[in-house]
CSV table of C-alpha atoms in Angstrom, one decimal:
chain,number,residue,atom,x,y,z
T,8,UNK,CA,266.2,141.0,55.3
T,9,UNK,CA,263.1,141.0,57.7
T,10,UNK,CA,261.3,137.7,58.8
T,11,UNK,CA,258.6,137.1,57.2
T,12,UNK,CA,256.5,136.3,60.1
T,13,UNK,CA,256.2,138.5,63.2
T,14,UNK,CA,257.9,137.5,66.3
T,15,UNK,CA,257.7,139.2,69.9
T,16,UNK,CA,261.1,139.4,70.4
T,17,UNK,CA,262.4,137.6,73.6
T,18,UNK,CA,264.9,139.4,75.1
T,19,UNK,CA,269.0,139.0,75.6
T,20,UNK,CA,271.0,136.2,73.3
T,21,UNK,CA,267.4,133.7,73.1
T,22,UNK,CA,266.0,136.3,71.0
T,23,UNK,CA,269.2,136.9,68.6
T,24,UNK,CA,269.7,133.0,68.1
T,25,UNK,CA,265.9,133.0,67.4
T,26,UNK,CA,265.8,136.0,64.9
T,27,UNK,CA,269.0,134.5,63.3
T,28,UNK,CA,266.7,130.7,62.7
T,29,UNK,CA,264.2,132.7,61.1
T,30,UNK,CA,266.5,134.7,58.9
T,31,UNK,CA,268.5,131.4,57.7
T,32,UNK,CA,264.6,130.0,57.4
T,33,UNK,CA,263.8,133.1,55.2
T,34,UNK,CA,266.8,132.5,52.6
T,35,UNK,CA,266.3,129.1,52.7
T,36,UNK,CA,263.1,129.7,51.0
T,37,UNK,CA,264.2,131.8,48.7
T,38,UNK,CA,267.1,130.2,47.9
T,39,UNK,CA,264.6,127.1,47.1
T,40,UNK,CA,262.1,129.0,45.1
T,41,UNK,CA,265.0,130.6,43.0
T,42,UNK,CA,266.0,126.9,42.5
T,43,UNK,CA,262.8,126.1,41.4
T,44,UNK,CA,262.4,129.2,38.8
T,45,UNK,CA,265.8,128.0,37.4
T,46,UNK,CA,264.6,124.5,37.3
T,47,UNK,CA,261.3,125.4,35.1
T,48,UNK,CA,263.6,127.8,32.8
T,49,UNK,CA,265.7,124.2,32.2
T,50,UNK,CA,262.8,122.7,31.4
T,51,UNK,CA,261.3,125.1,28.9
T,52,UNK,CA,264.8,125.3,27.3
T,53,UNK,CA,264.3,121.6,27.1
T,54,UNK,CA,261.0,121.4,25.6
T,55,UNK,CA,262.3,124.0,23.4
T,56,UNK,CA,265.1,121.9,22.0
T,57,UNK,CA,263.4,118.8,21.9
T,58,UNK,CA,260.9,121.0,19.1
T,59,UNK,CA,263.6,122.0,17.6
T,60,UNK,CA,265.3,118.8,17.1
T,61,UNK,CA,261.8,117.4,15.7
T,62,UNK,CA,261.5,120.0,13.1
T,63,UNK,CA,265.2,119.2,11.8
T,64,UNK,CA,264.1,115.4,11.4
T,65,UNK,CA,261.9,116.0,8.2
T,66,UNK,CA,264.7,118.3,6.7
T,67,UNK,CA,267.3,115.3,7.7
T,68,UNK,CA,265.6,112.9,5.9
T,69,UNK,CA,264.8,115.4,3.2
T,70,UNK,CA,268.3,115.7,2.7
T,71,UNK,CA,269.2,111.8,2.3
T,72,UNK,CA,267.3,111.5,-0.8
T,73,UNK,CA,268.6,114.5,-2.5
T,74,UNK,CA,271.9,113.4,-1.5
T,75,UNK,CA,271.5,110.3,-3.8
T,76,UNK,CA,270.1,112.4,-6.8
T,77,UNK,CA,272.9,114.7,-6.7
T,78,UNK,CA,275.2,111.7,-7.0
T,79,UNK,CA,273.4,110.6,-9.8
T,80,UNK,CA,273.3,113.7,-11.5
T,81,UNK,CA,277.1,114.1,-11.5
T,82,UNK,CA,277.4,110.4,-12.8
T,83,UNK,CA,275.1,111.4,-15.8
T,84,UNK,CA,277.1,114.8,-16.3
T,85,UNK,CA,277.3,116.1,-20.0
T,86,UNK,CA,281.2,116.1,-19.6
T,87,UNK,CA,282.6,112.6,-20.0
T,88,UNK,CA,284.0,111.0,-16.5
T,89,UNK,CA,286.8,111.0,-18.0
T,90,UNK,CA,287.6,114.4,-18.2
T,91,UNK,CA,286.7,115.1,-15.5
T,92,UNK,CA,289.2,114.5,-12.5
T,93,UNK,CA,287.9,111.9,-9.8
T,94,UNK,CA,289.2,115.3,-6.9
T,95,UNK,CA,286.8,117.5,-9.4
T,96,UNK,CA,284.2,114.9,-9.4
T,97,UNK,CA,283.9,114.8,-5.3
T,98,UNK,CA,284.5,118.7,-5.1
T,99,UNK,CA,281.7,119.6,-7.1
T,100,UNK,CA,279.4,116.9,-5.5
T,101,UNK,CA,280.6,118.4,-2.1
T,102,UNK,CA,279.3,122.7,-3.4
T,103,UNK,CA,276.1,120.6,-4.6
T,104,UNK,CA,275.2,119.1,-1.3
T,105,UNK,CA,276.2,122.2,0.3
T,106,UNK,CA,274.0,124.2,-1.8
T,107,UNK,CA,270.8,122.2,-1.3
T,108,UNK,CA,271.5,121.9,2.1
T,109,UNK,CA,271.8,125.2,2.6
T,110,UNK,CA,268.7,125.9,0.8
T,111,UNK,CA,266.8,123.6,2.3
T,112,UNK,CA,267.5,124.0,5.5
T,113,UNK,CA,266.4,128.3,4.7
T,114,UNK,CA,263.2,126.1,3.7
T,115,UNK,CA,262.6,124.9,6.8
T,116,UNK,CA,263.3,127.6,8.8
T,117,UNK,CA,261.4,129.8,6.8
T,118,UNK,CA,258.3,127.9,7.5
């Protein structure tokens, strides 16, 4: 790697120290500028996340009501509670939640 300025080069072990300074100088530079291009590329990831975390809010909150009316609905099942096993009861509710979840969150995504 070249310096990036032009130097008149001063003769004997002056002029080898210098041109060394201006190398190190040189890669200091770019060492810094690569720093900074990594530095914005954290910071659009960032912003990037910090959008994506805001569109998973609505869905979040989406999901807390539905939650409540699936529990509901398996209260009010046709079969009588008790014929149905309480380990039935929460495995079912579980494959409901999971369902709407599932579909809601392709929703959201979708839009």
């Amino acid at each position: 790697m070249l310096p990036s300025r032009p130097v008149r080069s001063p003769e004997g072990e002056a002029g080898q120290l210098l041109q060394e300074e201006l190398l190190r100088t040189d890669l200091l530079r770019s060492g810094t500028d690569l720093l900074r291009a990594g530095t914005d590329l954290l910071r659009a990831g960032t912003d990037l996340l910090r959008a994506g975390t805001d569109l998973l809010r609505p869905g979040t909150d989406l999901l807390r009501p539905g939650t409540v009316v699936l529990r509901t609905v398996l209260q009010e099942a046709l079969l009588p509670e008790a014929s149905v096993p309480q380990v039935l009861c929460s495995q079912l509710l579980r494959a409901d939640l999971l369902c709407s979840g599932t579909d809601l969150l392709w929703l959201i995504a979708k839009q």
